[in-house]
Amino acid sequence: MRPLFKEYGIAMAAAAICTAACFGISPFVALTDLAMVYLVGTTVVALRGGWGPSVFSSILGVLCFNFFFVPPRFTFDVEHPQYVVTFLVMFAVAMVISRLTVRVRTQSEEARRLEVSAESERLRSSLLSAVSHELRTPLTAIIGSVGSLLRAPGPGSTHWRELLENIREEAERLTRLVHNLIETTRLESGRVRLKKEPYPIEDVVGMALERLDKSLAGREVRNDLPESLPLAPMDPVLMELVFVNLIDNAVRHASGPFPIEISAREAGGKLEAVVADRGPGLRAEPVDRVFEKFYRETRSAGGAGLGLAICKAVVEAHGGTIRAENRPGGGALFRLTLPC
Amino acid sequence: MSALPNNVLVVDDETAIRRFLRAALEESGFAVLEAFNGRMALELAATKKPGVILLDLGLPDMDGLEVLKRLREWTSAPIIVVSVRSDESDKIEALDRGADDYLTKPFGVEELLARIRVALRHAESAREDAPPVYKHGDLKIDLTSRRVWLGKKEVRLSPLQYSLLAALVRNAGRVVSQKQLLKELWPDTESNPEALRILVHQTRHRIEREPVRPRHLKTEPAVGYRLEAPDD
């Protein structure tokens, strides 16, 4: 109801402005030309509002024109019957303009709606392709490994252990993916209530490292988390997920002998945590695109493009911020802040 | 191990899960009983008197927590609850209702066997006195002299830090919920989880070589803490 009132308000304002303009130019132009000014006002109203406000504006225009300018002025009386024709034509033209303008507007809205649905269609299909690729890869590996195991000569063969490790690792990858999918859906449905309690960030980083123990497999993790850091209010389960995704990201994209670096400090009443690697860095342009859902740096490194999107959603739900940077000297760096 | 009861009741409605549990448990010398719903679980528990019960909380016919409650009305056999990860409140509830420990799906065989061993050992030591010295890797805790060593170096702890460790040593290998610890360490005051977290944090910085990657004192997300089972 309220936006409609606003439209009628605009119609009244337009009539007032047109009247003021007519007072300004009336000494210089023919009386009937003033009707054109009111038509401009009606067009503007029709561009913004719907059919109702346009009709209202047309009537208002005719009444103002009559009252303020048609002799005898400042009455609704009309001296010459010719002006009645002017009124009728003025009203008719205003109606036609309104009708056309409103139609153009609805059509462009319709077009925009189609565009939005095309956009969400595109999102859906990219979700499907990312997810089905991500789901199929580990499933193929698992099924293939099991098949090979069943044909292999026995526990003594060299391939036996490799295949079993394959199965476990791929199943763990599936588990992480499913978890990310579930969390994305939960976060987007808006039904997640954060269970925020003051936690030491070290505890949460520690849980994430523990969870990733196998995929870290001997990778050096260099951490700098001072004992005296203040606690920050956080949902430990969701913040653990943030660090799992950031660290997992570093492990997958930055192979090689360089350590993964995790640090935290207090800065200006906020807790700032950094996860950095010495991998190839981020190719996204601008770099913050990495937080977009389904965005993937490379196909080969895996990931459905959900991990960093979740990080952003969780950190922002905590009232914090997260940024991506390319490091001087190479590598990616993720910096998040939490109020504490 | 031979003196311990060695039959395990597995309660889960998923055939694939029961199959894998049976394989893993029989491989390690346990006899396995299977139940695929709550009613069957209660019946088998009463007639076969299993040494350990593995209870999945999501059952088709009744609430797993209800099964747990009914079991606890008459049996003290260790019950290890199995649940999916997002159900932290269920885990806490299960521990409150007398579950000994829990496993989060998906879990590995090593983890499963470790939990069962700890539960059995704990049930055993409830009848005997627990050994007075806890050793795990480079950490040694002597409950009789109230002294703690990290490698060769003695660690100095505040009385509260020591009480925390002592409480965890008595349950070594098992999860101890935040609520239990609060009741034990601050029996007379309003419970303050934040103080407990700070205490654990400080204690870790005394007994762990790399506090962010603790080897001994682990966090069970949103539930509580666990001191790793002692070395054999």
PDB file of C-alpha atoms in Angstrom, chain A residues 162-292:
ATOM      1  CA  GLU A 162      47.496 -47.784  -2.688  1.00  0.00           C
ATOM      2  CA  LEU A 163      44.024 -48.694  -3.807  1.00  0.00           C
ATOM      3  CA  LEU A 164      42.753 -48.804  -0.252  1.00  0.00           C
ATOM      4  CA  GLU A 165      44.286 -45.417   0.439  1.00  0.00           C
ATOM      5  CA  ASN A 166      42.602 -44.169  -2.700  1.00  0.00           C
ATOM      6  CA  ILE A 167      39.245 -45.280  -1.398  1.00  0.00           C
ATOM      7  CA  ARG A 168      39.687 -43.660   1.955  1.00  0.00           C
ATOM      8  CA  GLU A 169      40.990 -40.356   0.625  1.00  0.00           C
ATOM      9  CA  GLU A 170      38.311 -40.053  -2.014  1.00  0.00           C
ATOM     10  CA  ALA A 171      35.590 -40.912   0.452  1.00  0.00           C
ATOM     11  CA  GLU A 172      36.922 -38.225   2.777  1.00  0.00           C
ATOM     12  CA  ARG A 173      36.859 -35.777  -0.101  1.00  0.00           C
ATOM     13  CA  LEU A 174      33.229 -36.660  -0.744  1.00  0.00           C
ATOM     14  CA  THR A 175      32.473 -36.155   2.917  1.00  0.00           C
ATOM     15  CA  ARG A 176      33.971 -32.670   2.873  1.00  0.00           C
ATOM     16  CA  LEU A 177      32.077 -31.801  -0.282  1.00  0.00           C
ATOM     17  CA  VAL A 178      28.775 -33.001   1.084  1.00  0.00           C
ATOM     18  CA  HIS A 179      29.433 -31.086   4.273  1.00  0.00           C
ATOM     19  CA  ASN A 180      30.125 -27.902   2.308  1.00  0.00           C
ATOM     20  CA  LEU A 181      26.974 -28.394   0.269  1.00  0.00           C
ATOM     21  CA  ILE A 182      24.864 -28.893   3.361  1.00  0.00           C
ATOM     22  CA  GLU A 183      26.352 -25.863   5.079  1.00  0.00           C
ATOM     23  CA  THR A 184      25.822 -23.676   1.988  1.00  0.00           C
ATOM     24  CA  THR A 185      22.197 -24.682   1.829  1.00  0.00           C
ATOM     25  CA  ARG A 186      21.767 -24.109   5.538  1.00  0.00           C
ATOM     26  CA  LEU A 187      23.438 -20.697   5.440  1.00  0.00           C
ATOM     27  CA  GLU A 188      21.395 -19.624   2.425  1.00  0.00           C
ATOM     28  CA  SER A 189      18.101 -20.725   3.864  1.00  0.00           C
ATOM     29  CA  GLY A 190      18.783 -18.188   6.613  1.00  0.00           C
ATOM     30  CA  ARG A 191      17.792 -20.750   9.204  1.00  0.00           C
ATOM     31  CA  VAL A 192      21.225 -20.916  10.779  1.00  0.00           C
ATOM     32  CA  ARG A 193      21.437 -19.409  14.188  1.00  0.00           C
ATOM     33  CA  LEU A 194      25.007 -18.794  15.241  1.00  0.00           C
ATOM     34  CA  LYS A 195      25.861 -20.299  18.593  1.00  0.00           C
ATOM     35  CA  LYS A 196      28.344 -17.585  19.463  1.00  0.00           C
ATOM     36  CA  GLU A 197      30.477 -17.923  22.566  1.00  0.00           C
ATOM     37  CA  PRO A 198      33.871 -16.469  23.405  1.00  0.00           C
ATOM     38  CA  TYR A 199      36.503 -18.882  22.087  1.00  0.00           C
ATOM     39  CA  PRO A 200      40.276 -18.806  21.760  1.00  0.00           C
ATOM     40  CA  ILE A 201      41.017 -18.741  18.019  1.00  0.00           C
ATOM     41  CA  GLU A 202      43.831 -21.224  18.672  1.00  0.00           C
ATOM     42  CA  ASP A 203      41.268 -23.813  19.696  1.00  0.00           C
ATOM     43  CA  VAL A 204      39.301 -23.439  16.469  1.00  0.00           C
ATOM     44  CA  VAL A 205      42.416 -23.446  14.251  1.00  0.00           C
ATOM     45  CA  GLY A 206      43.565 -26.533  16.153  1.00  0.00           C
ATOM     46  CA  MET A 207      40.301 -28.384  15.452  1.00  0.00           C
ATOM     47  CA  ALA A 208      40.608 -27.534  11.749  1.00  0.00           C
ATOM     48  CA  LEU A 209      44.203 -28.796  11.609  1.00  0.00           C
ATOM     49  CA  GLU A 210      43.150 -31.975  13.374  1.00  0.00           C
ATOM     50  CA  ARG A 211      40.331 -32.483  10.878  1.00  0.00           C
ATOM     51  CA  LEU A 212      42.774 -32.059   7.984  1.00  0.00           C
ATOM     52  CA  ASP A 213      45.488 -34.197   9.552  1.00  0.00           C
ATOM     53  CA  LYS A 214      45.489 -36.725   6.715  1.00  0.00           C
ATOM     54  CA  SER A 215      45.420 -34.283   3.815  1.00  0.00           C
ATOM     55  CA  LEU A 216      48.176 -32.241   5.448  1.00  0.00           C
ATOM     56  CA  ALA A 217      50.256 -35.430   5.407  1.00  0.00           C
ATOM     57  CA  GLY A 218      53.561 -34.044   6.567  1.00  0.00           C
ATOM     58  CA  ARG A 219      53.088 -30.568   5.054  1.00  0.00           C
ATOM     59  CA  GLU A 220      54.747 -28.020   7.285  1.00  0.00           C
ATOM     60  CA  VAL A 221      52.345 -25.649   9.008  1.00  0.00           C
ATOM     61  CA  ARG A 222      53.996 -22.609  10.485  1.00  0.00           C
ATOM     62  CA  ASN A 223      51.827 -20.922  13.049  1.00  0.00           C
ATOM     63  CA  ASP A 224      52.102 -17.737  14.987  1.00  0.00           C
ATOM     64  CA  LEU A 225      49.267 -17.523  17.476  1.00  0.00           C
ATOM     65  CA  PRO A 226      50.318 -15.656  20.620  1.00  0.00           C
ATOM     66  CA  GLU A 227      49.049 -17.190  23.859  1.00  0.00           C
ATOM     67  CA  SER A 228      47.726 -13.841  25.031  1.00  0.00           C
ATOM     68  CA  LEU A 229      45.252 -13.295  22.166  1.00  0.00           C
ATOM     69  CA  PRO A 230      41.822 -12.224  23.381  1.00  0.00           C
ATOM     70  CA  LEU A 231      38.872 -14.577  23.009  1.00  0.00           C
ATOM     71  CA  ALA A 232      36.437 -13.644  20.257  1.00  0.00           C
ATOM     72  CA  PRO A 233      32.733 -14.517  20.176  1.00  0.00           C
ATOM     73  CA  MET A 234      32.271 -17.207  17.549  1.00  0.00           C
ATOM     74  CA  ASP A 235      30.342 -20.272  16.600  1.00  0.00           C
ATOM     75  CA  PRO A 236      33.124 -22.847  16.986  1.00  0.00           C
ATOM     76  CA  VAL A 237      31.668 -25.365  14.553  1.00  0.00           C
ATOM     77  CA  LEU A 238      31.189 -22.843  11.751  1.00  0.00           C
ATOM     78  CA  MET A 239      34.509 -21.071  12.358  1.00  0.00           C
ATOM     79  CA  GLU A 240      36.252 -24.435  12.300  1.00  0.00           C
ATOM     80  CA  LEU A 241      34.677 -24.930   8.879  1.00  0.00           C
ATOM     81  CA  VAL A 242      36.131 -21.572   7.772  1.00  0.00           C
ATOM     82  CA  PHE A 243      39.657 -22.632   8.716  1.00  0.00           C
ATOM     83  CA  VAL A 244      39.179 -26.132   7.279  1.00  0.00           C
ATOM     84  CA  ASN A 245      38.278 -24.552   3.940  1.00  0.00           C
ATOM     85  CA  LEU A 246      41.075 -21.959   4.011  1.00  0.00           C
ATOM     86  CA  ILE A 247      43.742 -24.499   4.960  1.00  0.00           C
ATOM     87  CA  ASP A 248      42.409 -27.152   2.577  1.00  0.00           C
ATOM     88  CA  ASN A 249      42.484 -24.517  -0.137  1.00  0.00           C
ATOM     89  CA  ALA A 250      46.148 -23.788   0.593  1.00  0.00           C
ATOM     90  CA  VAL A 251      46.991 -27.502   0.596  1.00  0.00           C
ATOM     91  CA  ARG A 252      45.323 -28.094  -2.765  1.00  0.00           C
ATOM     92  CA  HIS A 253      46.580 -25.040  -4.619  1.00  0.00           C
ATOM     93  CA  ALA A 254      50.057 -24.700  -3.200  1.00  0.00           C
ATOM     94  CA  SER A 255      51.954 -27.921  -3.540  1.00  0.00           C
ATOM     95  CA  GLY A 256      55.680 -27.995  -2.968  1.00  0.00           C
ATOM     96  CA  PRO A 257      57.998 -27.665  -0.032  1.00  0.00           C
ATOM     97  CA  PHE A 258      56.712 -24.330   1.259  1.00  0.00           C
ATOM     98  CA  PRO A 259      54.940 -24.209   4.585  1.00  0.00           C
ATOM     99  CA  ILE A 260      51.371 -23.074   5.089  1.00  0.00           C
ATOM    100  CA  GLU A 261      51.396 -20.067   7.363  1.00  0.00           C
ATOM    101  CA  ILE A 262      48.721 -19.335   9.954  1.00  0.00           C
ATOM    102  CA  SER A 263      48.888 -16.326  12.202  1.00  0.00           C
ATOM    103  CA  ALA A 264      46.658 -14.149  14.316  1.00  0.00           C
ATOM    104  CA  ARG A 265      46.951 -10.871  16.155  1.00  0.00           C
ATOM    105  CA  GLU A 266      44.850  -8.275  17.864  1.00  0.00           C
ATOM    106  CA  ALA A 267      44.461  -5.043  15.947  1.00  0.00           C
ATOM    107  CA  GLY A 268      42.225  -2.136  16.843  1.00  0.00           C
ATOM    108  CA  GLY A 269      39.729  -4.061  18.955  1.00  0.00           C
ATOM    109  CA  LYS A 270      39.537  -6.799  16.358  1.00  0.00           C
ATOM    110  CA  LEU A 271      41.031 -10.200  16.003  1.00  0.00           C
ATOM    111  CA  GLU A 272      42.817 -10.628  12.709  1.00  0.00           C
ATOM    112  CA  ALA A 273      43.729 -14.082  11.407  1.00  0.00           C
ATOM    113  CA  VAL A 274      45.745 -14.862   8.294  1.00  0.00           C
ATOM    114  CA  VAL A 275      46.109 -18.089   6.306  1.00  0.00           C
ATOM    115  CA  ALA A 276      48.777 -17.830   3.612  1.00  0.00           C
ATOM    116  CA  ASP A 277      50.573 -20.085   1.168  1.00  0.00           C
ATOM    117  CA  ARG A 278      53.380 -19.871  -1.387  1.00  0.00           C
ATOM    118  CA  GLY A 279      51.419 -21.363  -4.271  1.00  0.00           C
ATOM    119  CA  PRO A 280      50.727 -19.783  -7.660  1.00  0.00           C
ATOM    120  CA  GLY A 281      48.542 -17.085  -6.101  1.00  0.00           C
ATOM    121  CA  LEU A 282      45.084 -16.018  -7.234  1.00  0.00           C
ATOM    122  CA  ARG A 283      44.196 -15.411 -10.859  1.00  0.00           C
ATOM    123  CA  ALA A 284      40.768 -13.938 -10.192  1.00  0.00           C
ATOM    124  CA  GLU A 285      40.294 -10.356 -11.301  1.00  0.00           C
ATOM    125  CA  PRO A 286      39.457  -8.664  -8.965  1.00  0.00           C
ATOM    126  CA  VAL A 287      40.801 -11.159  -6.433  1.00  0.00           C
ATOM    127  CA  ASP A 288      37.694 -10.998  -4.254  1.00  0.00           C
ATOM    128  CA  ARG A 289      35.870 -12.928  -6.985  1.00  0.00           C
ATOM    129  CA  VAL A 290      37.304 -16.058  -5.373  1.00  0.00           C
ATOM    130  CA  PHE A 291      34.570 -15.697  -2.744  1.00  0.00           C
ATOM    131  CA  GLU A 292      31.833 -15.968  -5.344  1.00  0.00           C
TER     132      GLU A 292
END
